Coordinates of C-alpha atoms and ligand atoms in Angstrom, one line a residue:
M1 CA 0.0 0.0 0.0
T2 CA 1.3 3.4 -0.9
L3 CA 2.0 5.9 1.8
S4 CA -0.7 8.3 0.5
R5 CA -3.3 5.5 0.4
R6 CA -2.4 4.5 4.0
A7 CA -2.7 8.1 5.1
A8 CA -6.1 8.4 3.4
L9 CA -7.3 5.2 5.2
A10 CA -6.1 6.6 8.5
V11 CA -8.0 9.8 7.9
L12 CA -11.2 7.9 7.0
A13 CA -10.8 5.7 10.1
A14 CA -10.4 8.8 12.2
V15 CA -13.4 10.5 10.6
G16 CA -15.5 7.3 10.9
F17 CA -14.5 7.0 14.6
A18 CA -15.5 10.5 15.3
A19 CA -18.8 10.2 13.4
A20 CA -19.8 6.9 15.2
P21 CA -22.7 7.6 17.5
A22 CA -21.4 7.9 21.1
V23 CA -23.0 5.7 23.7
A24 CA -25.8 7.8 25.3
Q25 CA -25.0 8.7 28.9
T26 CA -27.7 9.3 31.4
T27 CA -26.9 11.5 34.5
I28 CA -28.3 10.6 37.9
T29 CA -27.9 13.5 40.4
I30 CA -27.7 12.7 44.1
Q31 CA -27.9 15.6 46.5
H32 CA -26.8 15.4 50.1
P33 CA -26.2 18.1 52.8
L34 CA -22.6 17.5 54.0
P35 CA -19.0 18.0 52.8
S36 CA -17.5 15.3 50.5
S37 CA -15.2 14.2 53.4
S38 CA -18.2 13.3 55.5
H39 CA -20.0 10.0 56.1
Y40 CA -22.6 11.0 53.5
G41 CA -19.8 11.9 51.0
A42 CA -18.3 8.5 51.6
G43 CA -21.6 6.8 50.8
A44 CA -22.3 8.8 47.7
A45 CA -18.8 8.3 46.3
A46 CA -19.1 4.5 46.8
L47 CA -22.4 4.5 45.0
K48 CA -21.0 6.5 42.1
E49 CA -18.0 4.3 41.8
S50 CA -19.9 1.0 41.9
F51 CA -22.8 2.0 39.5
E52 CA -20.7 3.8 36.9
R53 CA -18.3 0.8 36.8
A54 CA -21.2 -1.8 36.6
T55 CA -22.9 0.1 33.7
G56 CA -19.8 0.7 31.7
G57 CA -20.1 4.5 31.4
R58 CA -23.8 4.5 30.3
Y59 CA -24.6 6.3 33.5
R60 CA -22.9 9.2 35.3
V61 CA -23.6 9.8 38.9
N62 CA -23.4 13.5 39.7
I63 CA -23.0 14.2 43.5
Q64 CA -24.1 17.7 44.6
R65 CA -24.3 19.3 48.0
N66 CA -27.5 20.9 49.2
D67 CA -27.9 21.4 52.9
N68 CA -31.6 22.0 52.8
E69 CA -32.9 18.5 53.3
R70 CA -36.6 19.2 52.9
E71 CA -36.0 21.1 49.7
V72 CA -34.1 18.0 48.3
V73 CA -36.9 15.6 49.2
E74 CA -39.4 17.9 47.4
S75 CA -37.2 18.0 44.3
V76 CA -37.0 14.2 44.2
Q77 CA -40.7 14.0 44.5
I78 CA -41.3 16.3 41.6
G79 CA -38.4 14.8 39.6
T80 CA -36.0 17.7 39.2
V81 CA -33.4 15.8 41.3
E82 CA -33.1 12.0 41.0
C83 CA -32.0 11.0 44.5
Y84 CA -31.7 12.3 48.1
L85 CA -29.1 11.0 50.6
G86 CA -29.8 12.5 54.0
S87 CA -31.3 12.1 57.4
T88 CA -34.9 11.3 58.3
G89 CA -35.1 14.8 59.8
P90 CA -37.8 16.1 57.3
V91 CA -38.8 12.8 55.9
G92 CA -41.7 12.2 58.4
N93 CA -43.4 15.2 56.8
F94 CA -43.6 13.2 53.5
V95 CA -43.9 9.6 54.8
P96 CA -45.4 9.8 58.4
A97 CA -44.7 6.1 59.1
V98 CA -41.0 6.9 59.3
R99 CA -41.5 9.1 62.4
V100 CA -41.3 5.9 64.7
L101 CA -37.5 5.9 64.0
D102 CA -37.1 9.4 65.3
V103 CA -38.3 8.6 68.9
P104 CA -35.6 9.4 71.5
F105 CA -33.8 6.6 73.3
L106 CA -35.4 4.0 71.0
F107 CA -32.2 2.3 69.9
R108 CA -29.7 1.0 72.4
D109 CA -26.6 1.2 70.2
Y110 CA -25.4 1.1 66.6
A111 CA -25.8 -2.7 66.4
H112 CA -29.4 -2.4 67.4
A113 CA -30.2 0.4 64.9
R114 CA -28.4 -1.2 62.0
G115 CA -30.0 -4.6 62.8
V116 CA -33.5 -3.1 62.8
L117 CA -33.0 -1.1 59.7
D118 CA -31.7 -4.2 57.8
S119 CA -34.5 -6.4 59.1
D120 CA -38.1 -6.7 57.8
I121 CA -39.0 -3.7 60.0
G122 CA -36.7 -1.5 57.9
Q123 CA -38.0 -3.1 54.7
Q124 CA -41.6 -2.5 55.6
L125 CA -40.9 1.2 56.3
L126 CA -39.1 1.5 52.9
G127 CA -42.3 0.0 51.4
Q128 CA -44.3 3.0 52.6
F129 CA -42.5 5.5 50.3
Q130 CA -44.2 4.3 47.0
A131 CA -47.6 5.7 48.0
R132 CA -46.0 9.1 48.6
G133 CA -44.5 9.3 45.2
L134 CA -41.0 8.3 46.3
V135 CA -38.8 5.2 46.4
G136 CA -37.1 4.4 49.7
V137 CA -34.0 2.6 48.4
I138 CA -31.9 1.7 51.4
W139 CA -31.2 2.9 55.0
L140 CA -28.0 4.6 55.7
E141 CA -26.8 6.3 58.8
N142 CA -26.3 9.8 60.3
G143 CA -25.6 8.7 63.9
F144 CA -26.6 9.2 67.6
R145 CA -27.3 12.9 68.2
H146 CA -25.7 14.8 71.0
L147 CA -26.4 18.3 72.4
T148 CA -24.1 21.3 71.9
N149 CA -24.5 24.9 73.1
S150 CA -22.7 28.1 73.7
R151 CA -24.2 29.0 77.1
R152 CA -23.4 26.3 79.7
E153 CA -22.3 22.8 80.5
V154 CA -25.3 20.5 80.4
N155 CA -25.1 17.7 83.0
V156 CA -28.7 17.0 84.0
P157 CA -32.0 17.5 82.2
T158 CA -32.8 20.7 84.0
D159 CA -29.7 22.3 82.5
V160 CA -31.5 22.2 79.1
R161 CA -34.4 24.4 80.4
G162 CA -34.6 27.7 78.6
L163 CA -32.0 26.9 75.9
K164 CA -32.9 27.9 72.4
V165 CA -32.1 24.7 70.5
R166 CA -32.1 24.4 66.7
T167 CA -33.8 21.2 65.8
M168 CA -34.5 19.6 62.4
E169 CA -38.0 20.2 60.9
N170 CA -39.1 17.1 62.8
Q171 CA -42.2 17.1 65.1
V172 CA -40.9 14.1 67.2
H173 CA -37.6 15.8 68.1
M174 CA -39.3 19.2 68.7
R175 CA -41.7 17.6 71.2
A176 CA -38.8 16.0 73.1
F177 CA -37.0 19.4 73.4
S178 CA -40.1 21.3 74.5
T179 CA -40.8 18.5 77.1
L180 CA -37.4 19.2 78.5
G181 CA -38.2 22.9 78.8
A182 CA -36.0 24.0 75.9
L183 CA -37.2 26.3 73.1
P184 CA -37.0 24.1 70.0
T185 CA -36.4 26.2 66.8
P186 CA -36.7 24.2 63.6
M187 CA -34.7 25.3 60.6
A188 CA -32.8 23.8 57.7
F189 CA -29.2 22.9 58.3
S190 CA -28.2 25.6 55.8
E191 CA -29.4 28.3 58.3
L192 CA -27.7 26.8 61.4
V193 CA -24.2 28.4 61.5
P194 CA -25.5 32.0 60.9
A195 CA -28.2 31.4 63.6
L196 CA -25.6 30.2 66.1
Q197 CA -23.3 33.1 65.2
Q198 CA -26.1 35.7 65.6
G199 CA -27.4 34.1 68.8
T200 CA -30.8 33.4 67.3
V201 CA -30.3 30.0 68.9
D202 CA -27.9 28.9 71.7
G203 CA -27.4 25.3 70.7
Q204 CA -28.1 22.5 68.3
E205 CA -27.9 18.7 68.3
N206 CA -26.2 16.4 65.8
P207 CA -24.0 13.3 65.6
I208 CA -20.3 13.5 66.2
P209 CA -19.5 13.0 62.5
V210 CA -21.6 16.1 61.6
I211 CA -20.1 18.2 64.4
V212 CA -16.6 17.3 63.2
A213 CA -17.2 17.6 59.4
N214 CA -18.8 21.0 59.8
N215 CA -16.4 22.5 62.4
L216 CA -19.3 23.3 64.7
N217 CA -16.7 23.6 67.5
Q218 CA -16.0 27.1 66.0
V219 CA -19.5 28.3 67.1
Q220 CA -20.3 26.0 70.1
R221 CA -18.3 25.5 73.3
Y222 CA -20.1 22.8 75.2
L223 CA -20.8 19.3 74.1
T224 CA -22.8 16.7 76.1
L225 CA -22.9 13.1 74.9
T226 CA -26.6 12.8 75.4
G227 CA -27.0 10.3 72.5
H228 CA -30.7 11.3 72.9
V229 CA -31.8 10.0 69.6
Y230 CA -30.5 7.8 66.7
S231 CA -30.6 9.6 63.4
P232 CA -31.1 7.3 60.5
A233 CA -30.2 8.4 57.0
I234 CA -31.8 7.1 53.8
L235 CA -31.4 7.0 50.0
I236 CA -34.6 8.1 48.4
C237 CA -35.0 8.2 44.6
N238 CA -37.6 9.4 42.1
P239 CA -40.0 6.6 41.0
A240 CA -39.9 7.5 37.3
M241 CA -36.1 7.4 37.3
M242 CA -36.1 4.0 39.0
Q243 CA -38.6 2.6 36.5
R244 CA -36.5 3.8 33.5
L245 CA -33.6 1.5 34.7
S246 CA -33.5 -1.9 33.0
Q247 CA -33.8 -4.9 35.3
A248 CA -30.1 -5.4 35.1
D249 CA -29.3 -1.7 35.7
R250 CA -31.7 -1.7 38.7
A251 CA -29.9 -4.7 40.2
A252 CA -26.6 -2.8 39.7
F253 CA -28.1 0.3 41.3
M254 CA -29.2 -1.8 44.4
E255 CA -25.7 -3.3 44.6
A256 CA -24.2 0.2 44.4
A257 CA -26.7 1.3 47.2
R258 CA -25.4 -1.5 49.4
A259 CA -21.8 -0.4 48.7
A260 CA -22.9 3.1 49.8
Q261 CA -24.5 1.8 53.0
Q262 CA -21.3 0.0 53.9
A263 CA -19.0 2.9 53.2
N264 CA -21.3 5.3 55.1
R265 CA -21.5 3.1 58.2
D266 CA -17.7 2.5 58.1
K267 CA -17.1 6.2 58.1
V268 CA -19.6 6.8 61.0
T269 CA -17.7 4.1 63.0
A270 CA -14.3 5.7 62.3
D271 CA -15.6 9.2 63.1
E272 CA -17.2 8.0 66.3
N273 CA -13.8 6.5 67.4
S274 CA -11.8 9.6 66.8
G275 CA -14.3 12.5 66.8
I276 CA -14.6 13.2 70.5
E277 CA -10.9 13.5 71.0
E278 CA -10.7 15.7 67.9
L279 CA -13.4 18.0 69.2
R280 CA -11.6 18.3 72.6
R281 CA -8.4 19.1 70.7
R282 CA -10.3 21.8 68.9
G283 CA -11.3 23.3 72.3
M284 CA -14.8 21.9 73.1
Q285 CA -15.7 21.1 76.7
V286 CA -17.1 17.6 76.6
V287 CA -19.4 16.1 79.2
T288 CA -19.2 12.3 78.8
Q289 CA -21.0 11.1 81.9
V290 CA -24.7 11.4 81.2
D291 CA -27.5 10.1 83.4
T292 CA -29.5 8.6 80.5
A293 CA -32.2 7.3 82.9
A294 CA -32.8 10.9 84.2
F295 CA -33.2 12.2 80.6
Q296 CA -35.6 9.3 79.9
Q297 CA -37.6 10.1 83.0
A298 CA -37.8 13.8 82.1
L299 CA -39.2 12.8 78.7
A300 CA -42.1 10.6 80.2
A301 CA -44.8 12.9 78.9
A302 CA -43.4 12.9 75.4
F303 CA -43.1 9.1 75.4
A304 CA -46.8 8.8 76.4
Q305 CA -47.7 11.1 73.5
Y306 CA -45.6 9.1 71.0
E307 CA -47.3 5.9 72.1
R308 CA -50.7 7.6 71.3
E309 CA -49.7 9.2 68.0
L310 CA -47.3 6.8 66.4
D311 CA -47.5 3.1 65.5
G312 CA -47.2 1.5 69.0
A313 CA -46.8 -2.0 67.6
T314 CA -43.8 -1.1 65.5
L315 CA -42.3 0.8 68.4
R316 CA -42.6 -2.3 70.5
R317 CA -41.1 -4.5 67.8
I318 CA -38.1 -2.2 67.6
R319 CA -37.6 -2.1 71.3
D320 CA -37.8 -5.9 71.6
W321 CA -35.5 -6.5 68.6
R322 CA -32.5 -8.7 69.6
Ligands
PAF1 O1 -29.1 18.4 61.6 C1 -29.4 18.1 60.4 O2 -30.1 18.8 59.7 C2 -28.9 16.8 59.9 O3 -28.4 16.0 60.9 C3 -27.8 17.0 58.8 C4 -26.6 17.7 59.4 C5 -28.3 17.9 57.7 C6 -27.3 15.7 58.3 O4 -28.4 14.9 57.8

């Protein structure tokens, strides 16, 4: 073959390659409220890696930060964002059955919480999302919530009286804080730091991984390890997006969701192990000895109300889970 003929073939091959139809790529956007270095960031990154690899580049997972959780769930419901990865904070306003998980002192420890969420109890709750125009894909984790504030050391329940505490937009949590005599102030996480800086609120409550990842030590001096409530997280997706996935791609998506759950829980465990020392090092005053029974007693009126208003049978199944 002459040189010019070989060159011409090379040009044709290049043109042909460029003109070949590219494999169509579909983007799935997942929004979550925390930095990429957080336990949610770890979960979202694991999902992205697993799903993009399994689908050979036909899907791209676009991870975005949005620290207004209610807004993200609304966007998933109307379909402008495909998936939400966040706490159950605002989720009870969309799927009321989920509120049972937000009851204070319901879960004994991480093993209890993870076991219940992975059991048929967790599956049944995920099954409630469909009727509300959402798909509950899998349970993830935020962690046990602890109280921080800028006013005083909290040692006993009466120390909470009169504190203006930012809560999530969650009726179950708000009732607990008002029962303790605090002034619960619900707001999106996006508004929290300015509210603490301006003194609109004195305190807030969040798990150690959140306090560490968001440097809340810069605006809060006192931390008490109340562990007053377990905060589940969840991956919620838009039903139309899930239906568009082929059977094989849906299986790959579920596999990716399980990878996300594992990475997220591993990061919570790691942050729990190192976070308290890290917050002390950053200057927080930490109360570790908490009389849990005294807090539970102080919440007696709230517990009676939860029993009346929430699904008592599911609450008992969760408490009895071994
Ligand atoms: O406090 C909250 O709103 C939530 O715990 C957070 C930090 C957004 C994580 O889900």
